[in-house]
Tab-separated table of C-alpha atoms and ligand atoms in Angstrom:
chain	number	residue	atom	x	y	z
A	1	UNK	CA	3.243	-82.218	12.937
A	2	UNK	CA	6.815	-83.634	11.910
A	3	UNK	CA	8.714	-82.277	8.690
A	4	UNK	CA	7.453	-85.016	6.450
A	5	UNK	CA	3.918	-85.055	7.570
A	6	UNK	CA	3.605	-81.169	6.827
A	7	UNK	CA	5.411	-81.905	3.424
A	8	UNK	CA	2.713	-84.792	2.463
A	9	UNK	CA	-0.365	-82.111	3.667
A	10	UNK	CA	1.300	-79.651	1.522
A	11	UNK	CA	1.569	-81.706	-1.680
A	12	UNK	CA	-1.992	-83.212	-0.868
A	13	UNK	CA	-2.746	-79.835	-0.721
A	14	UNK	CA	-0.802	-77.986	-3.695
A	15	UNK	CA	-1.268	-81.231	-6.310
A	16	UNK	CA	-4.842	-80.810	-6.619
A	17	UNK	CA	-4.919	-76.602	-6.532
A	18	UNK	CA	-2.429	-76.874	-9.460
A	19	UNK	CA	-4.840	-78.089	-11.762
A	20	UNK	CA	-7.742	-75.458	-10.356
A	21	UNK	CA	-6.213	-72.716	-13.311
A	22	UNK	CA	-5.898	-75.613	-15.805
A	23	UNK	CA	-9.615	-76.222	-15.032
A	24	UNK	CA	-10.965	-72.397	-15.327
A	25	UNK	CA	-9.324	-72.042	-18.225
A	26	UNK	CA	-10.860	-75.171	-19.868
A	27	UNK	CA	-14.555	-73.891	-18.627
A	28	UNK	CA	-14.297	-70.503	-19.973
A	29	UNK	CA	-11.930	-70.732	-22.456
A	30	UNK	CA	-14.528	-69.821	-25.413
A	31	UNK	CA	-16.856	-67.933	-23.043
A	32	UNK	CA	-14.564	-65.001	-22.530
A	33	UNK	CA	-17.660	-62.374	-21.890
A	34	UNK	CA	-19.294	-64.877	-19.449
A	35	UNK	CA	-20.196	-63.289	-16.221
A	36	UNK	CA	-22.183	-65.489	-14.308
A	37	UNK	CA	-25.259	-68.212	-15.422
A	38	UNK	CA	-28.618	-66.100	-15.360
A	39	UNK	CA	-31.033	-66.244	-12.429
A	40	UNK	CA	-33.212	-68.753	-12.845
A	41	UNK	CA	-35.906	-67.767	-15.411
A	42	UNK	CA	-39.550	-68.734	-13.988
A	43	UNK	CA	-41.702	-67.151	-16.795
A	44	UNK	CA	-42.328	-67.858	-20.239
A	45	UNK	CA	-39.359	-67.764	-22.427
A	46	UNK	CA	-40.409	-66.264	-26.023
A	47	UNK	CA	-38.465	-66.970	-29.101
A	48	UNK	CA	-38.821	-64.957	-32.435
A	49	UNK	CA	-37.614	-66.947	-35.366
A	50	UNK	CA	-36.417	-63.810	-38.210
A	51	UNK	CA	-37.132	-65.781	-41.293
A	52	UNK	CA	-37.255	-69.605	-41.222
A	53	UNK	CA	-33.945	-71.517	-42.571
A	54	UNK	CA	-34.106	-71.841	-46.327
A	55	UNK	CA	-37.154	-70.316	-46.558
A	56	UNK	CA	-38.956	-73.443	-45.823
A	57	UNK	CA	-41.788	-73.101	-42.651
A	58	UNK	CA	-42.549	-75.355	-40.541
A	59	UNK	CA	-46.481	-75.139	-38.378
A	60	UNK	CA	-45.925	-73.547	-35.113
A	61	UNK	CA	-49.349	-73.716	-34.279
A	62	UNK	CA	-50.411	-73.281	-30.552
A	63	UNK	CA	-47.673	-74.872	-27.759
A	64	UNK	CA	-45.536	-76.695	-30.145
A	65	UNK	CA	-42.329	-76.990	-27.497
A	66	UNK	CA	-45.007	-78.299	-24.970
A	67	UNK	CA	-46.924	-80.797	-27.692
A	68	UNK	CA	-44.204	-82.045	-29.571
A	69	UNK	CA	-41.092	-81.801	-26.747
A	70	UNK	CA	-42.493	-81.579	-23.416
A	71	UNK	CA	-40.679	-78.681	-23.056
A	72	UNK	CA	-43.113	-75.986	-21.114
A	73	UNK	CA	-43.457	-72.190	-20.892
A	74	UNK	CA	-41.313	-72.023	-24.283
A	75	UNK	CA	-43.222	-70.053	-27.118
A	76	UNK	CA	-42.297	-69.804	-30.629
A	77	UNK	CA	-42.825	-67.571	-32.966
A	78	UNK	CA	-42.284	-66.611	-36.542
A	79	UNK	CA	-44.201	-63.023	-36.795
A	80	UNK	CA	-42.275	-60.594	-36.931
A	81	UNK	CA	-44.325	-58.208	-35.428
A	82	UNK	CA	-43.585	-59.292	-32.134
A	83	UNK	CA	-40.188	-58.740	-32.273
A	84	UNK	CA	-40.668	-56.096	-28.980
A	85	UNK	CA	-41.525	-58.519	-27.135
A	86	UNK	CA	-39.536	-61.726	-27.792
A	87	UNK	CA	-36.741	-62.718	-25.212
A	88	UNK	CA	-34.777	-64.105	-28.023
A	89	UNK	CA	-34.489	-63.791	-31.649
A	90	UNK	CA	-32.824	-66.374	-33.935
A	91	UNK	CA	-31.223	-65.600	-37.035
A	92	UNK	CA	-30.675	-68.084	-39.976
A	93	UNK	CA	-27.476	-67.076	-41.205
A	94	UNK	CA	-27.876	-68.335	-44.680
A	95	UNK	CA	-30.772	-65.950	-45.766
A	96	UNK	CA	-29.054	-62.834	-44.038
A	97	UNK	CA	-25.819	-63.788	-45.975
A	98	UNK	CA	-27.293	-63.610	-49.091
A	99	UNK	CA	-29.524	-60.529	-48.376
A	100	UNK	CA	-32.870	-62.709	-48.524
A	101	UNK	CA	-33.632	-60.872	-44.793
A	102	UNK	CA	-31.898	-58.274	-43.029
A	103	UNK	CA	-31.530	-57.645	-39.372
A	104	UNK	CA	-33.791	-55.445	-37.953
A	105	UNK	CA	-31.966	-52.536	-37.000
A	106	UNK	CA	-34.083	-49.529	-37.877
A	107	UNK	CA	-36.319	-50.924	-34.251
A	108	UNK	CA	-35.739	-50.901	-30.473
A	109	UNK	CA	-34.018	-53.620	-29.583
A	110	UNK	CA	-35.170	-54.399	-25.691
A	111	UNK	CA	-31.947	-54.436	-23.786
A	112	UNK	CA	-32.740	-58.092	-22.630
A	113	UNK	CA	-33.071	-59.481	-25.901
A	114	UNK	CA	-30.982	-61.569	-26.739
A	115	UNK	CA	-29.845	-62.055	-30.819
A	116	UNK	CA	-28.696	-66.005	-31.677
A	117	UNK	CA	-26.510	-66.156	-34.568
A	118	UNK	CA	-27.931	-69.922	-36.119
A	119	UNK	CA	-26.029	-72.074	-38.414
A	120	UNK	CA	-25.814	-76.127	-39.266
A	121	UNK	CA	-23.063	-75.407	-41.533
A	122	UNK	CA	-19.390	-75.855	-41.503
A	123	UNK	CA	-17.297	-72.603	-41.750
A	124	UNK	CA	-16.537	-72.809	-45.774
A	125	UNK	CA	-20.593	-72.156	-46.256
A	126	UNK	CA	-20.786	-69.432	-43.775
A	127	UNK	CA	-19.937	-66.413	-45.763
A	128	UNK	CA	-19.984	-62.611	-45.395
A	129	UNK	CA	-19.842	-62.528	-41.482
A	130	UNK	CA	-17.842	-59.875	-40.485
A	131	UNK	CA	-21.039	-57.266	-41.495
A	132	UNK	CA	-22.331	-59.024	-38.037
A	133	UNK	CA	-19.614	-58.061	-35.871
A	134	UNK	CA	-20.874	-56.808	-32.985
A	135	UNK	CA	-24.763	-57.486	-32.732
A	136	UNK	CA	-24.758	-61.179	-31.832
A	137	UNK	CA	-25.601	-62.465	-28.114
A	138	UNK	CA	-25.319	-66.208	-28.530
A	139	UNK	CA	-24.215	-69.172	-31.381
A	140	UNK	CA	-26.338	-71.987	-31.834
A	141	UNK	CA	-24.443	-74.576	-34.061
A	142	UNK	CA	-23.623	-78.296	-34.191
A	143	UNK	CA	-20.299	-76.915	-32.389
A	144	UNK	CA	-20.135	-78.521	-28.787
A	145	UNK	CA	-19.034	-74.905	-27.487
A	146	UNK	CA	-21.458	-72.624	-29.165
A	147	UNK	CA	-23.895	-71.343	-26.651
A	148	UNK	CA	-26.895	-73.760	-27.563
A	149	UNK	CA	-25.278	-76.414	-28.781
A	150	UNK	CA	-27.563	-78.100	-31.756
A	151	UNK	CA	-25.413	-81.486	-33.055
A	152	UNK	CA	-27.500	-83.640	-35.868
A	153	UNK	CA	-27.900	-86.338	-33.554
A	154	UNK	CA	-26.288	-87.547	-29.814
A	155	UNK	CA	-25.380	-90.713	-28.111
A	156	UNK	CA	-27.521	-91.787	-25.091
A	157	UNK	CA	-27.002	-94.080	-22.720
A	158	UNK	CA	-28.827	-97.399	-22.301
A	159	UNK	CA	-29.577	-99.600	-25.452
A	160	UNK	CA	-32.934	-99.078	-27.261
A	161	UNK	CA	-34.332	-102.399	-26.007
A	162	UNK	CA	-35.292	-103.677	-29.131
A	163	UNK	CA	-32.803	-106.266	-29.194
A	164	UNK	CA	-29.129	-106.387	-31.448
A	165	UNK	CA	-29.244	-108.389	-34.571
A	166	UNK	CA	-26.406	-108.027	-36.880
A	167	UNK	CA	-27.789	-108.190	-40.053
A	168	UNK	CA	-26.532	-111.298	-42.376
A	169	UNK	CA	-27.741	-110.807	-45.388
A	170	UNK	CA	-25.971	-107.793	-46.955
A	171	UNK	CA	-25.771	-107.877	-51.154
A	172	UNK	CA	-22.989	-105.559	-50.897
A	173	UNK	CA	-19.644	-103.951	-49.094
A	174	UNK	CA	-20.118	-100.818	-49.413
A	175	UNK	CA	-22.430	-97.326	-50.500
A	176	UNK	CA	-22.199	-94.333	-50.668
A	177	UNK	CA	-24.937	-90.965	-51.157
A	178	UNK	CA	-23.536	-88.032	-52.976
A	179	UNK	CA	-25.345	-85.459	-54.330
A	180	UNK	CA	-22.623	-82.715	-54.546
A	181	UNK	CA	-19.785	-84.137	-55.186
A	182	UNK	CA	-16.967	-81.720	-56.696
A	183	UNK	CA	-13.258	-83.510	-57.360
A	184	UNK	CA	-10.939	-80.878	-55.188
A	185	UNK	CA	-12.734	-82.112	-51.700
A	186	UNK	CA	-10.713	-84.576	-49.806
A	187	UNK	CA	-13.918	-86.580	-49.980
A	188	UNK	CA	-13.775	-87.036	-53.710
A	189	UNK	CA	-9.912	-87.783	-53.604
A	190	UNK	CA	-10.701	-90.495	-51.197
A	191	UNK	CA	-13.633	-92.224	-52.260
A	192	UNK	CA	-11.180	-91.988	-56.405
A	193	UNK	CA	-8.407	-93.995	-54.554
A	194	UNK	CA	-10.591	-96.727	-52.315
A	195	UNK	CA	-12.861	-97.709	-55.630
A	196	UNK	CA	-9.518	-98.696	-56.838
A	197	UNK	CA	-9.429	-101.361	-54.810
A	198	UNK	CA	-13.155	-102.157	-53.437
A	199	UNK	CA	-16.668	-101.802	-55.043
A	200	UNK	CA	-18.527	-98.849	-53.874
A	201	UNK	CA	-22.599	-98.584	-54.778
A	202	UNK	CA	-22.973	-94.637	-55.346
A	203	UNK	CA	-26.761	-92.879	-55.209
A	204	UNK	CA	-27.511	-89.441	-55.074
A	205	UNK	CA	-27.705	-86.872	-57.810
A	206	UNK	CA	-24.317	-86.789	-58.693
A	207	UNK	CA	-24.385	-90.204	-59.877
A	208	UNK	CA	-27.804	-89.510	-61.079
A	209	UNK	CA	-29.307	-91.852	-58.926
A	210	UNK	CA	-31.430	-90.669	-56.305
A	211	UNK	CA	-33.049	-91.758	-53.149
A	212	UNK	CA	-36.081	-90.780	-52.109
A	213	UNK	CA	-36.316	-90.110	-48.339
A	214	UNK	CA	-38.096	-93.486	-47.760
A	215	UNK	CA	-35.516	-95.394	-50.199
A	216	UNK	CA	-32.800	-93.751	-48.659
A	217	UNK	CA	-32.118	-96.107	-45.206
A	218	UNK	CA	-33.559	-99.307	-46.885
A	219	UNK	CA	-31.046	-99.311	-49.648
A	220	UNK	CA	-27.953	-98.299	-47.634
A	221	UNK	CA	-28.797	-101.052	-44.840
A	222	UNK	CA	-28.054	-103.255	-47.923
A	223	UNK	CA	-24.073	-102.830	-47.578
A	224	UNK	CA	-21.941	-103.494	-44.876
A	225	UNK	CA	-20.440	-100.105	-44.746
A	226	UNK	CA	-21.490	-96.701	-45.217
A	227	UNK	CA	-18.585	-93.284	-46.649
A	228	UNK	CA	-19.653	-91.006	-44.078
A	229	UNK	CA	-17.163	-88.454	-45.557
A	230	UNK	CA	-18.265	-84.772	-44.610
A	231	UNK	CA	-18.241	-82.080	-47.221
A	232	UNK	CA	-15.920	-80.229	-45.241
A	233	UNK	CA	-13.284	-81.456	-42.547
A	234	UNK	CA	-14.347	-79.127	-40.026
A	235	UNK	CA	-13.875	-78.588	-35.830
A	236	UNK	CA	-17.030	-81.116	-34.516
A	237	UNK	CA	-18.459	-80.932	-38.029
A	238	UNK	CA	-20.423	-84.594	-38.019
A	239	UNK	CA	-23.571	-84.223	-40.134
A	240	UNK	CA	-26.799	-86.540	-40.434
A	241	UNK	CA	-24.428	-88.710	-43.125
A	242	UNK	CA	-22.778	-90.627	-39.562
A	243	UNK	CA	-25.763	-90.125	-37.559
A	244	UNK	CA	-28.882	-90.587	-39.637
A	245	UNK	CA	-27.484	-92.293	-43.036
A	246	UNK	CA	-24.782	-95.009	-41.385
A	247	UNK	CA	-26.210	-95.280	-37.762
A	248	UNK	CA	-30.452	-95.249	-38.249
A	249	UNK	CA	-29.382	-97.954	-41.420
A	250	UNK	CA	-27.172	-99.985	-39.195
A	251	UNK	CA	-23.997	-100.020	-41.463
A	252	UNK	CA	-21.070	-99.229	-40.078
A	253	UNK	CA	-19.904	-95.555	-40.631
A	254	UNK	CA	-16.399	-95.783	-42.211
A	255	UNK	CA	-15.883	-91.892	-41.087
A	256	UNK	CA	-13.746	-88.529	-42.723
A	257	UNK	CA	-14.236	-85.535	-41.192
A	258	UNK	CA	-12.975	-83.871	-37.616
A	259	UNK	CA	-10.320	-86.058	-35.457
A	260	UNK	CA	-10.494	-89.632	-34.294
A	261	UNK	CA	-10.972	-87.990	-31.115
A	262	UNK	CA	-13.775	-85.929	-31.882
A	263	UNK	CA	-15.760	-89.027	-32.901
A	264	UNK	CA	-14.778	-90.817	-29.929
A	265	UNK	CA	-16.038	-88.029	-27.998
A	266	UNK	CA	-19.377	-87.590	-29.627
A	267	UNK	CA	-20.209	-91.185	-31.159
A	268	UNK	CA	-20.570	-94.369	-29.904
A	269	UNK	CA	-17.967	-96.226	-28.375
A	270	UNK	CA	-16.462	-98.343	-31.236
A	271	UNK	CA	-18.877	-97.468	-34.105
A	272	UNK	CA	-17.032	-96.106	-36.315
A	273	UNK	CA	-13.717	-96.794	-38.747
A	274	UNK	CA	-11.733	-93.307	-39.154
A	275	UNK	CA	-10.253	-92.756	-42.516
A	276	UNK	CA	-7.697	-90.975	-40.985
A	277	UNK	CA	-6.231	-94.745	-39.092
A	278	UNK	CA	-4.714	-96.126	-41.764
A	279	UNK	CA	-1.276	-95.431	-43.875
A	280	UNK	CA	-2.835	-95.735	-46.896
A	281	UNK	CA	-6.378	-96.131	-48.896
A	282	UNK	CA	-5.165	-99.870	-49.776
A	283	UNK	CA	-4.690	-100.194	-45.852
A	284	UNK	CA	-8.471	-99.127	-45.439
A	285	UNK	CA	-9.679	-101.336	-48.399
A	286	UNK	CA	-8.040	-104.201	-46.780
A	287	UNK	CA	-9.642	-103.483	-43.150
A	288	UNK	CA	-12.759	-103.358	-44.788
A	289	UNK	CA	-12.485	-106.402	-46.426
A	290	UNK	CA	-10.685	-108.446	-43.605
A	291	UNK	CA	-13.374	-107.095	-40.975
A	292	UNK	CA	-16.395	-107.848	-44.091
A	293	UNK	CA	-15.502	-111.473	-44.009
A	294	UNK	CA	-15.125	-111.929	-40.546
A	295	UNK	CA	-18.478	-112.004	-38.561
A	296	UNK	CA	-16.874	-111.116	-34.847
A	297	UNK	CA	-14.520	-108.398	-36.273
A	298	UNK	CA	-17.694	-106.871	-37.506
A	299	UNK	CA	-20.368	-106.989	-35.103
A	300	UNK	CA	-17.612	-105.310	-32.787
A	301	UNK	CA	-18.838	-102.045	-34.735
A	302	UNK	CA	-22.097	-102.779	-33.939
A	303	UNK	CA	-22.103	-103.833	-29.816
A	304	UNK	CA	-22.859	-100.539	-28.858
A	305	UNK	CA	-26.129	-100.720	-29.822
A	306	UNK	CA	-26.296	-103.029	-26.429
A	307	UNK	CA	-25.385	-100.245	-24.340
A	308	UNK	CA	-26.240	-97.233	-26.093
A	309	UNK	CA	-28.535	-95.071	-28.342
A	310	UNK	CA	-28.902	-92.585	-30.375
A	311	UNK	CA	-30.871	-89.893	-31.253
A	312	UNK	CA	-30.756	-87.466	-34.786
A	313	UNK	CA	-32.376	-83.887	-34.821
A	314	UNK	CA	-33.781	-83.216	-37.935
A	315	UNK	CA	-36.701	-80.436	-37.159
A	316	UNK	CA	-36.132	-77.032	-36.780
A	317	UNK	CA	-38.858	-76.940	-34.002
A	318	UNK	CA	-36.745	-79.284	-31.558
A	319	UNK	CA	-33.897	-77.282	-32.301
A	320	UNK	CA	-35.522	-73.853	-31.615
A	321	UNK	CA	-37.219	-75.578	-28.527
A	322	UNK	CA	-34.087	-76.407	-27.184
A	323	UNK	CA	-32.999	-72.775	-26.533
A	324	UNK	CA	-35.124	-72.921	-23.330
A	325	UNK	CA	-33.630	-75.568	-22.005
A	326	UNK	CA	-30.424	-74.450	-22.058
A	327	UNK	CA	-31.532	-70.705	-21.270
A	328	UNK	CA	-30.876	-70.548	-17.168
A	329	UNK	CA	-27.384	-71.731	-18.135
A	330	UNK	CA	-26.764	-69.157	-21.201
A	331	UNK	CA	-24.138	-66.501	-20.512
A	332	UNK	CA	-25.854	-63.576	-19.442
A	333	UNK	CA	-23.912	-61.090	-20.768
A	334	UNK	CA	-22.230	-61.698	-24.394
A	335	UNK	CA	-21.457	-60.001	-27.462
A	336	UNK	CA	-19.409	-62.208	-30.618
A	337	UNK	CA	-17.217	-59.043	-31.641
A	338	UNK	CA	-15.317	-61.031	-34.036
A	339	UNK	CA	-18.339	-63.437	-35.411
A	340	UNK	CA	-15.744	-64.564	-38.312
A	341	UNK	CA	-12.630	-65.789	-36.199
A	342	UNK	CA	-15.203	-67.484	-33.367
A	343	UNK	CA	-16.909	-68.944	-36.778
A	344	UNK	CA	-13.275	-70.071	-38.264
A	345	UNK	CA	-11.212	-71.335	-35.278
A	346	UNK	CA	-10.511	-74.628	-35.003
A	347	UNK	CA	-9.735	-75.302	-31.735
B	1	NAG	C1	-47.166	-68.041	-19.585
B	1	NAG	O1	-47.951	-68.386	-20.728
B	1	NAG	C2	-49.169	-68.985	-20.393
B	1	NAG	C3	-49.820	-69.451	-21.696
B	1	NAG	O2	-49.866	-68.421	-22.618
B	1	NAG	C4	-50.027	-67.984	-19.630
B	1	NAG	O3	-51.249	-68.574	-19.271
B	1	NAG	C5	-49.255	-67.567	-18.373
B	1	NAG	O4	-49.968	-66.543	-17.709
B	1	NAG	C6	-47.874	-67.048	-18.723
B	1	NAG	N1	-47.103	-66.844	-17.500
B	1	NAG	C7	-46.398	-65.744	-17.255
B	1	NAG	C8	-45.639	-65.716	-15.968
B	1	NAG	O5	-46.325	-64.839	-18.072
B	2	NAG	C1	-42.666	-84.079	-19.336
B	2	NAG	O1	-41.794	-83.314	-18.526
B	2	NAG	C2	-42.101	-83.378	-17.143
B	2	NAG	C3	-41.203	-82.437	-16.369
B	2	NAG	O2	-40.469	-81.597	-17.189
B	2	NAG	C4	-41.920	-84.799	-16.663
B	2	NAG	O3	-42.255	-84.881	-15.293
B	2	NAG	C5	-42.818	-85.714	-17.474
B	2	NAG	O4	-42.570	-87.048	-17.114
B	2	NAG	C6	-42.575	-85.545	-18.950
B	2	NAG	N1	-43.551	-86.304	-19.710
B	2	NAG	C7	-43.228	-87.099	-20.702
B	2	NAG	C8	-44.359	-87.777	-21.404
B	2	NAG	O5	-42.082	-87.286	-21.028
B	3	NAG	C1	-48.583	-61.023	-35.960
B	3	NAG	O1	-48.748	-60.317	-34.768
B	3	NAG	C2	-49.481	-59.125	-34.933
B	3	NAG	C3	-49.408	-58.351	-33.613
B	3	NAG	O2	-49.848	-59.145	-32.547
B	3	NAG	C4	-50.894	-59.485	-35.315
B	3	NAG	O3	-51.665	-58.312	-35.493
B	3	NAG	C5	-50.884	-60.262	-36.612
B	3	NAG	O4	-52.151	-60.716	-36.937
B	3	NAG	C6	-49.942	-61.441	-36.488
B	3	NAG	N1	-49.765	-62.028	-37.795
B	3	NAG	C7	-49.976	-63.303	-38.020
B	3	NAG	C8	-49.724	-63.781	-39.402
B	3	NAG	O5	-50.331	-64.077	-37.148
B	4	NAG	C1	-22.120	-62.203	-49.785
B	4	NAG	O1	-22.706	-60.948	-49.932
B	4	NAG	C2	-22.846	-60.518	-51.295
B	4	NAG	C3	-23.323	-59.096	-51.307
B	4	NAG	O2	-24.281	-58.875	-50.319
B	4	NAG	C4	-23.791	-61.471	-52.004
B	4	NAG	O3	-23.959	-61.109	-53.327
B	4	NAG	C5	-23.235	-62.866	-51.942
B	4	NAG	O4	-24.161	-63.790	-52.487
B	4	NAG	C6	-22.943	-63.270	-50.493
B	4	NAG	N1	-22.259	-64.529	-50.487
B	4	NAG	C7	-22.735	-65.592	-49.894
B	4	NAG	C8	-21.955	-66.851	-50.106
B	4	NAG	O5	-23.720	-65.592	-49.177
B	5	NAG	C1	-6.744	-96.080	-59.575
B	5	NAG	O1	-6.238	-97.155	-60.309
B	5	NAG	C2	-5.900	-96.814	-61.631
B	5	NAG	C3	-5.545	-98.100	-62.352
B	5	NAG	O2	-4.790	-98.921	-61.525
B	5	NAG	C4	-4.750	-95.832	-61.618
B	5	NAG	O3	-4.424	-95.466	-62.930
B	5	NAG	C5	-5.202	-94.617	-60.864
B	5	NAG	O4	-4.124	-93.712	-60.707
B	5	NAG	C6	-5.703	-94.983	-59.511
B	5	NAG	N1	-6.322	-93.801	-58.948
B	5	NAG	C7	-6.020	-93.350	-57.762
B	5	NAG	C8	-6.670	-92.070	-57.385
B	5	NAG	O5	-5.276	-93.944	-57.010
B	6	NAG	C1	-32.392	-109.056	-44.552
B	6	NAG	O1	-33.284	-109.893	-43.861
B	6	NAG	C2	-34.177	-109.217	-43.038
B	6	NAG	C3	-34.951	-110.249	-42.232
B	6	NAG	O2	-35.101	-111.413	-42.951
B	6	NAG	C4	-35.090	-108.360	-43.905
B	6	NAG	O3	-36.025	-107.672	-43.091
B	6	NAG	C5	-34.246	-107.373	-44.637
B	6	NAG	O4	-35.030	-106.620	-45.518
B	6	NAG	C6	-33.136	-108.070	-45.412
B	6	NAG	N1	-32.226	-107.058	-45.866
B	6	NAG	C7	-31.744	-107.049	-47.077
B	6	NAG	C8	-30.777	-105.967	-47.355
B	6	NAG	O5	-32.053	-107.853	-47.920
B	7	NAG	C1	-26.456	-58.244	-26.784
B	7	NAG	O1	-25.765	-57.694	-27.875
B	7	NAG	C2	-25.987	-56.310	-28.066
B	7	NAG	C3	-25.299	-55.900	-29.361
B	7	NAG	O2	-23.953	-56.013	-29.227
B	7	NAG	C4	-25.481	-55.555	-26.866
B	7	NAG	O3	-25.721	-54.173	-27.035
B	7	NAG	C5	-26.180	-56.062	-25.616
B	7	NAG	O4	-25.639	-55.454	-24.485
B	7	NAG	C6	-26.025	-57.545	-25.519
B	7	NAG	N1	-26.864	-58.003	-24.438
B	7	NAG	C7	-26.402	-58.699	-23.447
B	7	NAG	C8	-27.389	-58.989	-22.378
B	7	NAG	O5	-25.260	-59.075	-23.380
């Protein structure tokens, strides 16, 4: 082998090994207790629900997972009783916040058991954690790298067959569903300067008008664009406002919340207008308007409904169900020491 040839094997061979740490580090970056994926579990996989999220219950009569999900050998329960024998136990981190339920640990806890800190909400709402340092197993949050990763709602691939029909007849640019709004959130601030300069329809109980459930889609499908502006501008923080309220309506999200480049991740390919793209509110205002009047510009918000899907989690059920399929891949060995800074960081 001549001098050169040896020098190409050895950068064919060195450029691709240089990125193998880059790589590692990416996998396991938040997974820092990870030893290796479990075995394969063949038997029944039994989850305890402590005390059901805001104390409102949902039926878990016989095989829901199997009945509703078509997801086998994965048992719910919310009876406390069995706590001995459930393979996992789920925590609601609201109630134990607030001292509503308390973790049970006056009894044996089976070494294999595994305890899932559970919340939908962003950091801001998740108060008094640091009491839990120490006693968790697993996250489950709308965060893509908590250990059962629960978003409101995903993209799928492959249109829903159903045919894409822009509609033409809106009565209005855009709406807007608030029911707590409160003036120091960047939402408020935003939505103060853009009514400056375009109409905005507001519902909800702030503005003292509000939808019922089977209102709610109806009336927002009546405007062009929907404020999917979050509460809180939070690390993959992108609530049922993009995915149910904009998306399942069919107007087009005009989004505030994580990064441009979260939303590309997650959403649909061009679905979406990010606050965060223009210089200035009167910039947005006039992108709304120009792409309002201008039938191509528009539907180009709306051509991924061709080519993909989506699909919103709203039950607690599917959620909870979900923990089995993801168990053979859950980290086998974890404890969240620091449940606060894993809670708080932002990248
Ligand atoms: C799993 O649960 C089903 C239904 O309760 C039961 O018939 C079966 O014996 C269980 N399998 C194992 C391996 O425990
Ligand atoms: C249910 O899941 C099984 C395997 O997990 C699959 O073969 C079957 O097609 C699914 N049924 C439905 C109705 O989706
Ligand atoms: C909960 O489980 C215990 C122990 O199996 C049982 O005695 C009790 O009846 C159950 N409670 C309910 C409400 O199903
Ligand atoms: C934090 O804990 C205190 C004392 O247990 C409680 O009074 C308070 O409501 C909790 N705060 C939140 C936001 O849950
Ligand atoms: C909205 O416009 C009014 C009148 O032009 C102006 O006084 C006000 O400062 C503007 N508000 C914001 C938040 O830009
Ligand atoms: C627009 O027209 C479609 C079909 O004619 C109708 O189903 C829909 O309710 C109308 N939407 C509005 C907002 O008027
Ligand atoms: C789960 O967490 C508890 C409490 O920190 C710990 O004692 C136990 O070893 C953990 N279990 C696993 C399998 O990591």
């Amino acid at each position: 082998m001549g001098l050169s040839e040896s020098r190409t094997l050895f950068l064919f061979l060195l450029v691709p090994l240089s990125f193998l740490p880059a790589v590692f580090y990416y996998r396991f970056q938040d997974k820092p207790n990870m030893v290796h994926p479990q075995k394969c579990h063949h038997g029944n996989i039994s989850i305890l629900l402590w005390h059901w999220p805001f104390g409102r219950p949902y039926k878990l009569d016989r095989d829901v997972c199997l009945e509703m999900y078509n997801i086998s050998r994965c048992f719910l329960t919310d009876n406390t009783s069995l706590f001995s024998n459930a393979d996992v136990v789920v925590f609601h981190h609201q109630e134990l916040s607030r001292g509503m339920s308390s973790l049970p640990l006056h009894l044996d806890r089976p070494a294999s058991q595994k305890w899932v800190w559970m919340s939908l909400e962003p950091p801001v709402n998740n108060a008094n954690l640091t009491q839990f340092n120490g006693l968790f197993n697993w996250t489950m949050s709308y965060r893509r790298d908590a250990d059962i990763s629960i978003p409101y709602g995903k993209t799928l691939l492959g249109g829903d067959g159903q045919g894409f029909q822009a509609a033409t007849n809106h009565s209005c640019l855009v709406s807007w569903v608030v029911s707590k709004y409160r003036p120091d959130q960047t939402r408020a601030a935003v939505y103060q300067r853009l009514k400056n300069y375009t109409s905005i329809k507001v519902y909800g109980k702030w503005n003292k008008r509000p939808l019922s459930d089977k209102e709610l889609l109806p009336t927002i499908a009546q405007c062009q664009f929907y404020l999917s502006f979050e509460n809180s501008e939070a690390k993959d923080y992108i609530s049922e406002k993009l995915w149910r309220n904009a998306f399942q309506a069919g107007a087009v999200p005009v989004v505030l919340g994580p990064i441009r480049a979260t939303y590309e991740a997650i959403a649909p390919p061009d679905s979406f207008i990010h606050v965060a793209d223009f210089k200035s509110i009167a910039d947005l205002a006039a992108h709304l308007k120009h792409v309002a009047a201008d039938r191509q510009a528009y539907e180009k918000y709306l051509q991924w409904h061709r080519t993909h899907r989506i699909k919103t989690y709203r039950d607690w059920r599917e959620r909870l169900c979900q923990i089995c399929v993801q168990y053979p891949s859950l980290p086998a060995r974890k404890v969240y020491q620091d449940l606060e800074v894993w809670v708080n960081s932002q990248d």
